[in-house]
Coordinates of C-alpha atoms in Angstrom, one line a residue:
L299 CA 140.0 197.4 58.8
V300 CA 137.5 197.5 56.0
G301 CA 138.0 193.7 55.5
G302 CA 140.0 193.6 52.3
L303 CA 138.8 192.8 48.9
Q304 CA 135.6 190.6 49.2
I305 CA 136.1 188.8 45.9
K306 CA 136.3 185.2 44.7
T307 CA 138.9 183.7 42.5
G308 CA 138.7 184.2 38.8
K309 CA 136.3 187.2 38.8
R310 CA 136.5 190.3 36.5
V311 CA 138.3 193.0 38.5
V312 CA 138.5 196.5 37.0
L313 CA 140.8 199.2 38.4
K314 CA 139.9 202.8 37.7
P315 CA 142.7 205.2 38.7
N316 CA 142.4 209.0 38.1
I317 CA 144.6 209.7 35.1
C318 CA 142.9 212.9 34.1
N319 CA 146.1 214.4 32.7
A320 CA 149.5 213.1 31.6
K321 CA 151.3 215.7 33.8
N322 CA 151.5 215.3 37.5
P323 CA 153.2 218.3 39.1
Y324 CA 154.1 217.7 42.8
G325 CA 152.3 214.4 42.5
M326 CA 148.9 216.2 43.1
V327 CA 147.0 215.5 39.9
I328 CA 146.8 211.8 39.2
T329 CA 146.6 208.7 41.4
D330 CA 150.0 207.6 42.7
F331 CA 151.3 204.6 40.8
K332 CA 152.3 202.9 44.0
I333 CA 148.6 202.7 44.9
V334 CA 147.8 201.3 41.5
E335 CA 150.5 198.7 42.0
A336 CA 149.2 197.8 45.4
A337 CA 145.7 197.2 44.0
V338 CA 147.1 195.0 41.2
K339 CA 148.9 192.9 43.8
M340 CA 145.8 192.7 46.1
S341 CA 143.7 191.5 43.1
R342 CA 146.2 188.9 42.2
E343 CA 146.4 187.7 45.8
K344 CA 142.7 186.9 45.4
G345 CA 143.3 184.9 42.2
C346 CA 142.0 187.6 39.8
E347 CA 143.7 189.3 36.9
P348 CA 143.1 193.1 37.1
L349 CA 142.2 195.3 34.2
V350 CA 143.1 199.0 34.3
V351 CA 140.7 201.4 32.5
E352 CA 140.5 205.1 31.6
S353 CA 138.5 207.1 29.0
D354 CA 139.2 210.0 26.6
N355 CA 138.7 213.5 27.9
I356 CA 139.2 217.0 26.5
S357 CA 142.9 217.0 27.3
D358 CA 143.8 213.9 25.3
T359 CA 142.8 210.3 24.6
G360 CA 142.9 207.8 27.5
D361 CA 145.7 205.9 25.7
N362 CA 147.9 208.9 25.4
R363 CA 147.4 210.1 29.0
V364 CA 148.2 206.6 30.4
R365 CA 151.2 206.3 28.1
D366 CA 152.6 209.8 28.6
S367 CA 152.1 209.8 32.4
G368 CA 154.4 206.7 32.6
L369 CA 151.7 204.4 33.8
M370 CA 151.6 202.3 30.6
K371 CA 155.2 201.4 30.9
L372 CA 154.6 200.1 34.4
L373 CA 151.5 198.2 33.4
D374 CA 153.6 196.4 30.8
E375 CA 156.2 195.6 33.5
W376 CA 153.4 194.3 35.7
N377 CA 151.8 192.4 32.8
V378 CA 148.5 194.2 33.3
N379 CA 146.1 194.9 30.5
F380 CA 144.7 198.4 29.8
I381 CA 141.4 199.3 28.0
N382 CA 140.3 202.7 26.8
L383 CA 136.6 202.8 27.8
S384 CA 135.9 205.3 25.0
K385 CA 136.6 202.5 22.5
D386 CA 134.5 199.9 24.4
E387 CA 131.1 198.6 23.4
C388 CA 128.5 200.7 25.3
I389 CA 125.0 200.7 26.6
S390 CA 122.9 203.9 26.4
K391 CA 121.5 205.1 29.7
P392 CA 119.0 207.9 30.2
V393 CA 119.8 210.6 32.8
A394 CA 118.9 214.2 33.4
G395 CA 117.0 214.6 30.2
T396 CA 119.8 213.2 28.0
E397 CA 121.7 209.9 27.4
I398 CA 125.2 208.8 28.3
M399 CA 127.0 205.7 27.0
I400 CA 128.2 203.4 29.7
P401 CA 130.9 200.9 28.6
K402 CA 130.1 197.2 29.0
T403 CA 133.4 196.7 30.7
M404 CA 132.1 198.7 33.7
I405 CA 128.6 197.1 33.6
E406 CA 129.9 193.6 33.4
A407 CA 132.7 193.9 35.9
D408 CA 132.4 191.6 38.9
Y409 CA 134.4 193.9 41.1
V410 CA 135.6 197.5 40.7
I411 CA 138.4 199.1 42.6
N412 CA 138.0 202.9 42.4
L413 CA 141.5 204.5 42.8
A414 CA 140.6 208.2 43.2
K415 CA 142.6 211.2 44.2
I416 CA 141.7 213.7 46.9
K417 CA 141.4 217.1 45.1
T418 CA 139.3 220.2 44.8
C419 CA 137.3 220.7 41.6
S420 CA 136.0 223.9 40.1
H421 CA 132.8 222.2 38.9
T422 CA 131.9 220.1 42.0
L423 CA 133.9 221.6 44.8
V424 CA 135.6 218.3 45.5
T425 CA 136.6 215.4 43.2
L426 CA 136.7 212.1 45.1
S427 CA 135.5 208.5 44.4
I428 CA 132.1 209.4 42.9
K429 CA 133.6 212.1 40.6
N430 CA 136.2 209.6 39.5
L431 CA 133.4 207.6 37.9
Y432 CA 133.0 210.5 35.5
G433 CA 135.9 209.0 33.7
C434 CA 134.0 205.7 33.2
F435 CA 131.8 206.5 30.2
Q436 CA 132.4 206.9 26.6
E437 CA 132.1 210.6 25.8
A438 CA 135.3 212.7 25.8
K439 CA 133.7 216.2 25.6
T440 CA 131.5 216.1 28.7
S441 CA 131.1 219.9 29.1
R442 CA 127.4 219.5 28.1
L443 CA 126.8 217.6 31.3
H444 CA 128.5 220.1 33.7
K445 CA 125.2 221.9 34.5
K446 CA 123.6 218.5 35.2
L447 CA 126.3 217.1 37.5
D448 CA 123.9 217.1 40.5
E449 CA 121.9 214.4 38.7
V450 CA 124.6 212.7 36.6
L451 CA 127.1 212.0 39.5
P452 CA 124.5 210.2 41.8
F453 CA 123.3 208.3 38.7
L454 CA 126.9 207.1 38.0
A455 CA 127.3 206.1 41.6
K456 CA 124.2 204.0 41.4
T457 CA 124.9 202.5 37.9
I458 CA 128.6 201.7 38.0
R459 CA 130.0 199.4 40.6
S460 CA 132.4 200.8 43.1
D461 CA 133.1 197.9 45.4
M462 CA 136.3 199.3 47.0
N463 CA 137.2 202.9 47.0
I464 CA 140.9 203.6 47.8
M465 CA 141.6 207.3 48.1
D466 CA 145.1 208.7 47.3
G467 CA 145.4 211.3 50.1
D468 CA 149.2 211.5 50.2
I469 CA 149.8 214.6 48.1
C470 CA 146.4 216.2 47.6
M471 CA 145.2 219.3 45.7
E472 CA 143.4 222.5 46.9
G473 CA 142.6 225.6 45.0
N474 CA 141.4 225.7 41.4
G475 CA 141.4 221.9 40.8
P476 CA 141.2 219.3 39.4
V477 CA 144.3 219.9 37.2
V478 CA 145.7 223.3 38.1
G479 CA 145.7 223.8 41.8
N480 CA 148.0 223.9 44.8
A481 CA 149.7 220.8 46.3
K482 CA 148.7 219.9 49.9
K483 CA 150.5 217.2 51.8
M484 CA 148.0 215.2 53.9
G485 CA 149.8 211.8 54.0
V486 CA 146.7 209.6 54.3
I487 CA 145.2 206.6 52.4
I488 CA 141.4 206.2 52.9
A489 CA 139.5 203.1 51.9
G490 CA 135.9 202.0 52.1
D491 CA 133.3 200.0 50.3
N492 CA 130.7 202.8 50.2
P493 CA 131.6 205.7 47.9
V494 CA 129.1 208.1 49.6
S495 CA 130.6 207.4 53.0
V496 CA 134.1 207.7 51.7
D497 CA 133.4 210.9 50.0
A498 CA 131.7 212.4 53.0
F499 CA 134.6 211.5 55.2
C500 CA 137.1 212.9 52.8
S501 CA 135.1 216.1 52.4
T502 CA 135.1 216.6 56.2
L503 CA 138.9 215.9 56.2
M504 CA 139.3 218.6 53.6
G505 CA 137.4 221.1 55.7
Y506 CA 134.0 221.1 53.9

């Protein structure tokens, strides 16, 4: 209904799932791997080779989380490359009286598929497609930015491409998210090319 992936053959396609933790109790923490696989297939149907990305965070390195979650094994089976954005060459961007380092992989991408999870979040109430972009810059210890999220998140949404936002709303999370919450079966997949519209719709669906 949204028109599929509007992308030409041979372009740089980046897939950003939410792999914020290696553990995935009840399937409520990280993006379902079936959705990642579907995005890989959709990209290849357009004649493009997808690249999966994540970054370091306070729980572990991006490499370890992707490996220990089981996603790396699947990426090897699918012959899909992975890049840890925290090791990428970056460009400094000013925001909210500070600077953050945006990886060149995200800036130079021709098309970004944002594969987010529908969850609650203690810092932002909800974590959806825009909050998933918080895993797209270099810094692992991002707690210094938590009091500036009202400025940082809109900045990320304007700075980093988010051409197709596919929301994993099968097993969602409510309560004290985004890692330790309560599983909520919703059984939906939501997609759109505008992250603000997608997040507004998801928030309404969640009851906010």
